[in-house]
PDB file of C-alpha atoms in Angstrom:
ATOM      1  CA  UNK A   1      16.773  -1.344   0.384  1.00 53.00           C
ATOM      2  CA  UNK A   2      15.544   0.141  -2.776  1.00 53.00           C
ATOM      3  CA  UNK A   3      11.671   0.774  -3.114  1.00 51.00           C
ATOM      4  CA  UNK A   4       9.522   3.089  -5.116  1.00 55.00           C
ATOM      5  CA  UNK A   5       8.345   4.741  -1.946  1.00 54.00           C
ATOM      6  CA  UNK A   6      11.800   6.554  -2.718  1.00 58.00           C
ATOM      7  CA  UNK A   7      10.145   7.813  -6.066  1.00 60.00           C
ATOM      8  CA  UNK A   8       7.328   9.541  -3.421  1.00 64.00           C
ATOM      9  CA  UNK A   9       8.637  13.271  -3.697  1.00 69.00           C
ATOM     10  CA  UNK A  10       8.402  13.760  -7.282  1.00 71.00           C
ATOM     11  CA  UNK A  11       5.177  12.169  -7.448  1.00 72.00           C
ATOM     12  CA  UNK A  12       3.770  15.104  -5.040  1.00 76.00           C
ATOM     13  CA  UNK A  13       5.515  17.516  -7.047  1.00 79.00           C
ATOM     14  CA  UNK A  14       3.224  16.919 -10.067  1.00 82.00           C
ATOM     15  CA  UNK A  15       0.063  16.601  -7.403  1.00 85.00           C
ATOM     16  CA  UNK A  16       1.182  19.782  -5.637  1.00 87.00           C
ATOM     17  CA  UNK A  17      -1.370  22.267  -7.846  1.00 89.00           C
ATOM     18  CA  UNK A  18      -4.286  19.868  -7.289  1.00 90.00           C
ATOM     19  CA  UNK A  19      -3.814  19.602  -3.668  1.00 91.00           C
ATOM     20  CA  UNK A  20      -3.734  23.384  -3.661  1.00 92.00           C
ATOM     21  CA  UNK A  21      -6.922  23.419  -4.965  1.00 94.00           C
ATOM     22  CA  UNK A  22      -8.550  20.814  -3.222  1.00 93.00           C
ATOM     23  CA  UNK A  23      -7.475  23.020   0.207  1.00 93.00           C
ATOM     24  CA  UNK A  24      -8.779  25.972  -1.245  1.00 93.00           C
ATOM     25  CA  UNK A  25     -12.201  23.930  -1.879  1.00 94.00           C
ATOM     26  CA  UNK A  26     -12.203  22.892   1.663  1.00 93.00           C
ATOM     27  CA  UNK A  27     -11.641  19.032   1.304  1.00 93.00           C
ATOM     28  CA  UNK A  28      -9.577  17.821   4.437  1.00 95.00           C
ATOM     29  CA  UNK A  29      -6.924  14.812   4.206  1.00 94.00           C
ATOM     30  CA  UNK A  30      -9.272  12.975   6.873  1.00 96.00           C
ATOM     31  CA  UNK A  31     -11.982  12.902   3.698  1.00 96.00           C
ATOM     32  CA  UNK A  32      -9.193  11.766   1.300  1.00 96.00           C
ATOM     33  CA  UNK A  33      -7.890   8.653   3.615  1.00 95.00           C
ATOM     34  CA  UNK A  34     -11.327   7.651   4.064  1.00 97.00           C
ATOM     35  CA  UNK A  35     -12.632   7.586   0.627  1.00 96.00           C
ATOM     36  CA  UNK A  36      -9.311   5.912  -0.491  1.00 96.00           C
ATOM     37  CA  UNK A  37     -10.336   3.058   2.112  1.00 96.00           C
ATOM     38  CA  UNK A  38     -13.731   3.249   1.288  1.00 97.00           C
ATOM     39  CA  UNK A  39     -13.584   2.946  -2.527  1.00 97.00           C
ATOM     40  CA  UNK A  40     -10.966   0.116  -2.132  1.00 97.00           C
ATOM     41  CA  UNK A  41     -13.008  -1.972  -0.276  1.00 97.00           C
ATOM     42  CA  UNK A  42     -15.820  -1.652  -2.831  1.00 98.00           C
ATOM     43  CA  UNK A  43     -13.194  -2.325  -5.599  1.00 97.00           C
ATOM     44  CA  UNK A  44     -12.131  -5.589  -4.092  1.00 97.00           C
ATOM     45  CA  UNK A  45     -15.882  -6.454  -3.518  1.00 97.00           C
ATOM     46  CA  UNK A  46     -17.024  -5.799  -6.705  1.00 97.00           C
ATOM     47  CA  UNK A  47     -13.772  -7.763  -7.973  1.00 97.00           C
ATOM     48  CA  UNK A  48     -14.515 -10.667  -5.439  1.00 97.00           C
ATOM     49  CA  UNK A  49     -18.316 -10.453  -6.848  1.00 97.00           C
ATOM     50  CA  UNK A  50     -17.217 -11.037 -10.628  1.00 96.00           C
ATOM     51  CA  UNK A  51     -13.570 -13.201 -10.159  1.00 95.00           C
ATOM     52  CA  UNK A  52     -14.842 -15.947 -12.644  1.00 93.00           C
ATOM     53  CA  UNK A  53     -14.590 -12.813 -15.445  1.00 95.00           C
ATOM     54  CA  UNK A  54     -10.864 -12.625 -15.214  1.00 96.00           C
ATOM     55  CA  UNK A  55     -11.115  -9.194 -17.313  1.00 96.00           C
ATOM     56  CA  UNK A  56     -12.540  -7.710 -14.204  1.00 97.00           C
ATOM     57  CA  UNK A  57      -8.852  -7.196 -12.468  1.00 97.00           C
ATOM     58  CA  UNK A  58      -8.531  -4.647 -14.693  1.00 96.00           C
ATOM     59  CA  UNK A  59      -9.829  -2.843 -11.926  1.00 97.00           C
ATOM     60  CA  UNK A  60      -7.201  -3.009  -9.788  1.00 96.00           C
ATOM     61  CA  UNK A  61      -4.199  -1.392 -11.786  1.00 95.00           C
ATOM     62  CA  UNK A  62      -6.527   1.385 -12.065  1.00 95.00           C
ATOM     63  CA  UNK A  63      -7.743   1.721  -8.740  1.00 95.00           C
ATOM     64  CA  UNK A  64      -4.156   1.258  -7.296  1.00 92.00           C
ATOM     65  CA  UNK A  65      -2.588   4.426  -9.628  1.00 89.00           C
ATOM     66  CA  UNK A  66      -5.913   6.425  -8.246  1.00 93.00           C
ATOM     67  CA  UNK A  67      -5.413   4.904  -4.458  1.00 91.00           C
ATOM     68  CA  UNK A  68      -1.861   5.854  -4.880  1.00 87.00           C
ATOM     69  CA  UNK A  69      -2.364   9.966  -5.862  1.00 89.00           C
ATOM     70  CA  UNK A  70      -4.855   9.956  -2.616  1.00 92.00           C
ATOM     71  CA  UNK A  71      -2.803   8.921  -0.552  1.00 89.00           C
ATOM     72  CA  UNK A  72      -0.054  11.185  -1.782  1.00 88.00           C
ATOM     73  CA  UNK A  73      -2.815  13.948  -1.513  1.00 92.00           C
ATOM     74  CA  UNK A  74      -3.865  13.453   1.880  1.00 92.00           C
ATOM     75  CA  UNK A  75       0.141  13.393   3.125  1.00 89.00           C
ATOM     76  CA  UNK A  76      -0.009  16.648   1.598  1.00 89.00           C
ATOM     77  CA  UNK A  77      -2.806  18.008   2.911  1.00 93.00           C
ATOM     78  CA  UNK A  78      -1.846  16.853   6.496  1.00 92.00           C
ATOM     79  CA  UNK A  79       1.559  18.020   6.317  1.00 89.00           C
ATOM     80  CA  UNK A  80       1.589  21.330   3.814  1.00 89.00           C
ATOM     81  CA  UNK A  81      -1.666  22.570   4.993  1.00 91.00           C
ATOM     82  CA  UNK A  82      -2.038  22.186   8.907  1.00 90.00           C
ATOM     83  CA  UNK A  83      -4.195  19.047   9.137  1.00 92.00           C
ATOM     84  CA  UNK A  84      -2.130  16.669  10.398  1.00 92.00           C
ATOM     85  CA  UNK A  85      -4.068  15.089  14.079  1.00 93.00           C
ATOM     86  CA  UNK A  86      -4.147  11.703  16.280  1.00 93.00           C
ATOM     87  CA  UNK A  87      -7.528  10.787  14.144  1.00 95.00           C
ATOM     88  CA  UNK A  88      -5.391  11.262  10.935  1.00 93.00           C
ATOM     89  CA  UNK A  89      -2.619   9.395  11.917  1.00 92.00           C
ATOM     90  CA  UNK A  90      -4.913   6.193  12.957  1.00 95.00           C
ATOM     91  CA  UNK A  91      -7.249   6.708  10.226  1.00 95.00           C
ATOM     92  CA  UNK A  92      -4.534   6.442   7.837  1.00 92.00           C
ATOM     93  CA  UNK A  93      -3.071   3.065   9.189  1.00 93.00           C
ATOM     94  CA  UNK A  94      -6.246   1.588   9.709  1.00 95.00           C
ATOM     95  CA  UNK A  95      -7.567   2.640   5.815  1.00 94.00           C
ATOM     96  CA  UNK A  96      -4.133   1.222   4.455  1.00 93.00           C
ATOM     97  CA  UNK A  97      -4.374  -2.310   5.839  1.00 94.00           C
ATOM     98  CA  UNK A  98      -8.143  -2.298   5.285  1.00 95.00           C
ATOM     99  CA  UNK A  99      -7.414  -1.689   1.510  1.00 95.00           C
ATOM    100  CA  UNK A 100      -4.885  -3.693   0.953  1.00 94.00           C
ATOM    101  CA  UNK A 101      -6.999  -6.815   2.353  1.00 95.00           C
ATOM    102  CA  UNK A 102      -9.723  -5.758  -0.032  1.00 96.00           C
ATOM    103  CA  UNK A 103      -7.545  -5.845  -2.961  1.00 96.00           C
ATOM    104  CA  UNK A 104      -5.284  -8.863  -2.071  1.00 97.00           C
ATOM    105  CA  UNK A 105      -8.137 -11.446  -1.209  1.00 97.00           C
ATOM    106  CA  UNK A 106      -9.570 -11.472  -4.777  1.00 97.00           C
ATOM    107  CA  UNK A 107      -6.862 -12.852  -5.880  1.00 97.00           C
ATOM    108  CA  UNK A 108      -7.765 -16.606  -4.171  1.00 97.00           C
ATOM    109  CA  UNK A 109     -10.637 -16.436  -5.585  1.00 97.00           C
ATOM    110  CA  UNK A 110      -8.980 -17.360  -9.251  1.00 96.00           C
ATOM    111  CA  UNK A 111      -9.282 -21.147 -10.338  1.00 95.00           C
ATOM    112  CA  UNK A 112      -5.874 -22.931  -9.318  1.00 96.00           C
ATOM    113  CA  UNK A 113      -4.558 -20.016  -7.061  1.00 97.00           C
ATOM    114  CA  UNK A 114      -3.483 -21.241  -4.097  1.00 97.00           C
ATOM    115  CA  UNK A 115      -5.768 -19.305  -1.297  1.00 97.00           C
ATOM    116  CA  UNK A 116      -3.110 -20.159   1.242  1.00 98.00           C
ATOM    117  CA  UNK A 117      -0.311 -18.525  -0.625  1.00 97.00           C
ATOM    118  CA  UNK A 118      -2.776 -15.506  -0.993  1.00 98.00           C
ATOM    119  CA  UNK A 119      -3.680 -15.559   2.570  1.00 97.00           C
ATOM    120  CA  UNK A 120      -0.020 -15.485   3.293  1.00 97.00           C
ATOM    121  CA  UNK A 121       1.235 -12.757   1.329  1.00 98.00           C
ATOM    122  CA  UNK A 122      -2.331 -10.817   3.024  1.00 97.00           C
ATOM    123  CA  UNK A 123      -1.211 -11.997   6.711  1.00 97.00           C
ATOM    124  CA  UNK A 124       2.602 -10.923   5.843  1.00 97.00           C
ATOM    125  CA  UNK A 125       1.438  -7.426   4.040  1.00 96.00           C
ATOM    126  CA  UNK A 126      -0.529  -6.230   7.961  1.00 96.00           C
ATOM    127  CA  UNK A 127       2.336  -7.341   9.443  1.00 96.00           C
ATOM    128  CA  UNK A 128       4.952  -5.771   7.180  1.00 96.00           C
ATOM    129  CA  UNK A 129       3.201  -2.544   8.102  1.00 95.00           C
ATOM    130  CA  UNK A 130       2.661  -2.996  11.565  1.00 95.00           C
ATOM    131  CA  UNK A 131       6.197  -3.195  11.734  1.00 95.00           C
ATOM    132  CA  UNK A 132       7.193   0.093  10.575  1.00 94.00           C
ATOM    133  CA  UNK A 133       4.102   1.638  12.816  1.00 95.00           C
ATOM    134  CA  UNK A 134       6.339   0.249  15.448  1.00 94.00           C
ATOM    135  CA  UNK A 135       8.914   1.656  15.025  1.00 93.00           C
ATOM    136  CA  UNK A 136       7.621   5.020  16.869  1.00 93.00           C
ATOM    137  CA  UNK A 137       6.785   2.980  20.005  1.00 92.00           C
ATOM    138  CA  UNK A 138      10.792   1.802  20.239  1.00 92.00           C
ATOM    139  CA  UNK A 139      11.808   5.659  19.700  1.00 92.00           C
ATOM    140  CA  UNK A 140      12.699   5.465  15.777  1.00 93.00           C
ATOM    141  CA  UNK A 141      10.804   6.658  13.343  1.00 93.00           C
ATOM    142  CA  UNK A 142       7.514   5.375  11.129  1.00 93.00           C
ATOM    143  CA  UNK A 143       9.776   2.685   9.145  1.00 94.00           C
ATOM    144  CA  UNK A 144       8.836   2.174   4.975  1.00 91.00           C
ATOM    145  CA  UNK A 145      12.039   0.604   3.853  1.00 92.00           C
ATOM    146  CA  UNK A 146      11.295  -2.092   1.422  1.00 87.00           C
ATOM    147  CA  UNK A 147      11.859  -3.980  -0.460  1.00 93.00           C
ATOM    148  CA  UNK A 148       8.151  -4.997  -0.414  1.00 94.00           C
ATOM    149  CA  UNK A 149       6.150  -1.378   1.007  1.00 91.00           C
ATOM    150  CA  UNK A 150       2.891  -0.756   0.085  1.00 88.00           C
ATOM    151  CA  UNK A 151       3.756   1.462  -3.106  1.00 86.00           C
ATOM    152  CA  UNK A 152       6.126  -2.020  -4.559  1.00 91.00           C
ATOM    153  CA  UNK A 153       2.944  -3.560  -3.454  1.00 93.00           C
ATOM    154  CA  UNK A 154       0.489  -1.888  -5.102  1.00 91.00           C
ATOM    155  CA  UNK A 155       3.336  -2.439  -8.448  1.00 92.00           C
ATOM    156  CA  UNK A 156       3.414  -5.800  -8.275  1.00 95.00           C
ATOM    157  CA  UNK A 157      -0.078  -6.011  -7.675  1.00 95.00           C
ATOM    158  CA  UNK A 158      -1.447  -3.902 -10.561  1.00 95.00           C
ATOM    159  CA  UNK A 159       0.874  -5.671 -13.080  1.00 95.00           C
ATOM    160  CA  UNK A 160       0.010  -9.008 -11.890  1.00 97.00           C
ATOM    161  CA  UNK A 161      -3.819  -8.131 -12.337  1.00 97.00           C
ATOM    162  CA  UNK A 162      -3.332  -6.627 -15.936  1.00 96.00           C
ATOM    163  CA  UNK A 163      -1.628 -10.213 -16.894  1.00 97.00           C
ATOM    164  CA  UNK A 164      -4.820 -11.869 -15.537  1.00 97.00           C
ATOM    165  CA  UNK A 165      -7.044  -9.498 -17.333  1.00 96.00           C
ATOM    166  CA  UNK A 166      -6.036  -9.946 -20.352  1.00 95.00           C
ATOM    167  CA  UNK A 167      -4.879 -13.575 -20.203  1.00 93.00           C
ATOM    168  CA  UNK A 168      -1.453 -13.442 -20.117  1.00 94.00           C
ATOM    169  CA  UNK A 169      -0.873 -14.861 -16.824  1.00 93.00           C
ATOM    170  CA  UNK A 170      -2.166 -18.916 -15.844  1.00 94.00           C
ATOM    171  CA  UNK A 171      -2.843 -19.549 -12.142  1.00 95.00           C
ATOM    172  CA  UNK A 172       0.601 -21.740 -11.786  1.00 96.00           C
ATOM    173  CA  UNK A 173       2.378 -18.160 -12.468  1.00 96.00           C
ATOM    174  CA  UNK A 174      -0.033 -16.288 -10.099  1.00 97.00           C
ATOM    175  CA  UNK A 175       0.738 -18.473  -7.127  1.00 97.00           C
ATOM    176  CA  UNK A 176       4.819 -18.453  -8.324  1.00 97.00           C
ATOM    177  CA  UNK A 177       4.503 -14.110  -7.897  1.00 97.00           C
ATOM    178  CA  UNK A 178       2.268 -14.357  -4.890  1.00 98.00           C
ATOM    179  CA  UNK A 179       5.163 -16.841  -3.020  1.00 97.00           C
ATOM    180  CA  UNK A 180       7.900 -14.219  -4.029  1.00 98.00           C
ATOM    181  CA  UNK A 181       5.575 -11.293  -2.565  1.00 98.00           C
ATOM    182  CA  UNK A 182       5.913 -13.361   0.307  1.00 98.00           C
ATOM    183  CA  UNK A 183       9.377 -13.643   0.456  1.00 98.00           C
ATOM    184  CA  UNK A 184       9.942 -10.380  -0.088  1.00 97.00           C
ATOM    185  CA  UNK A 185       7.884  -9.530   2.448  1.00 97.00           C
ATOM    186  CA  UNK A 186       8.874 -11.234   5.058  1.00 97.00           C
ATOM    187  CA  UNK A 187      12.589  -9.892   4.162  1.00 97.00           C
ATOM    188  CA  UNK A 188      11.074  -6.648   4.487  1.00 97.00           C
ATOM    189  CA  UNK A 189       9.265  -7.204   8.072  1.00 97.00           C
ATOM    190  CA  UNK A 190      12.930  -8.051   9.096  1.00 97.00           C
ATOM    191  CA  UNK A 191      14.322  -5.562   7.104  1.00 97.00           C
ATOM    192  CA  UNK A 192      11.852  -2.980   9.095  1.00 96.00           C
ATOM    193  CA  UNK A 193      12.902  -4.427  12.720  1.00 96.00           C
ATOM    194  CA  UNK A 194      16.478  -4.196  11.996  1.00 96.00           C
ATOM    195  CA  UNK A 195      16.450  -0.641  10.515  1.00 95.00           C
ATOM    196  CA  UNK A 196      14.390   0.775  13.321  1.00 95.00           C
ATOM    197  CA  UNK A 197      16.476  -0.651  16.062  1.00 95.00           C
ATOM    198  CA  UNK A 198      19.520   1.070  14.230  1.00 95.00           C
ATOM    199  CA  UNK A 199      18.295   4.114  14.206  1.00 94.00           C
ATOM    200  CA  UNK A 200      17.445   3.866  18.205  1.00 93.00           C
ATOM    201  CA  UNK A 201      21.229   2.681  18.675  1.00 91.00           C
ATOM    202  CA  UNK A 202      22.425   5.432  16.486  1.00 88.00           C
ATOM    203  CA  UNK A 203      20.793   8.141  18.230  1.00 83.00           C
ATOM    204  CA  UNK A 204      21.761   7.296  21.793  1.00 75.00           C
ATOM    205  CA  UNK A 205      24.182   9.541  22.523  1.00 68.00           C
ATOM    206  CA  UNK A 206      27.787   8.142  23.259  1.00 54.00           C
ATOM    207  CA  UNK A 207      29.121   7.865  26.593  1.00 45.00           C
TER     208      UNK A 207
END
């Protein structure tokens, strides 16, 4: 399914000098995953703090273009520059799903949203992911087909917030994008199961 995780590479093409020179000044992609998690969370509370000032969710198309170059950075880091390790790997899972509950739970806090479509798409969003971090365990690979990842995600979510912020968007159409999120993710939960157990199936070697 089409996502714009597939857009990844040439986004850490244009990062490549800057990850250069973060190596060169030391920084580790540990650092990077953990400040991404840690400034999300503060985003989302500072969001959840101030939700009756819809022009506050501004923040969040901001924060996700910023969360989205970190995490590119720390991939790179890991991968390019010999820093990939066990604490990475969990650190990076864990920081994901802890970020995207920060910045997903504001959202019920809006007059007229429905808090159990927003707890839904949150619920659906852990277990999208936990899904692909599966896949490893049943001998495929770590799974990000979409067509809801956490980069169409973070999309959806930063263009839904700008509507808000500047009063484009009224809670009926909020709740309408949140129950299509849904959708979408649970498609791509399946879509995740399926595509994992292919790739098991394809790799066994043929009698």
């Amino acid at each position: 399914m089409p996502s714009i995780y597939q857009l990844k590479p040439a986004f850490q093409n244009l990062l490549r000098p800057l990850v250069q020179r973060l190596f060169d000044n030391g920084t580790t992609a540990n650092q990077i995953t953990v400040l991404a998690g840690v400034i999300s969370v503060v985003v989302g509370v500072a969001i959840a703090c101030f939700a009756q000032h819809l022009w506050v969710f501004v923040l969040i198309p901001v924060w996700m273009i910023l969360r989205m170059a970190l995490n590119a950075i720390d991939g790179m880091l890991a991968r390019e520059f010999g820093q990939q390790s066990r604490l990475g790997a969990y650190l990076n899972e864990l920081c994901d799903i802890v970020a995207d509950c920060a910045l997903i739970l504001p959202f019920a806090l809006i007059a007229d949203v429905s808090v159990l479509i927003v707890l839904s798409v949150t619920l659906l969003a852990l277990f999208s992911e936990y899904s692909g971090v599966l896949g490893p365990m049943v001998g495929a690979s770590r799974r990000y087909d979409g067509p809801m990842g956490k980069s169409d995600r973070a999309f959806v979510l930063g263009v839904l917030a700008t509507g808000i912020a500047i009063g484009w968007i009224s809670a009926l159409w909020i709740n309408v994008v949140f129950g299509v999120v849904a959708v979408l993710l649970a498609y791509t939960l399946v879509n995740r199961v399926r595509q994992g157990l292919k790739e098991v199936q394809e790799n066994v070697p043929s009698a």
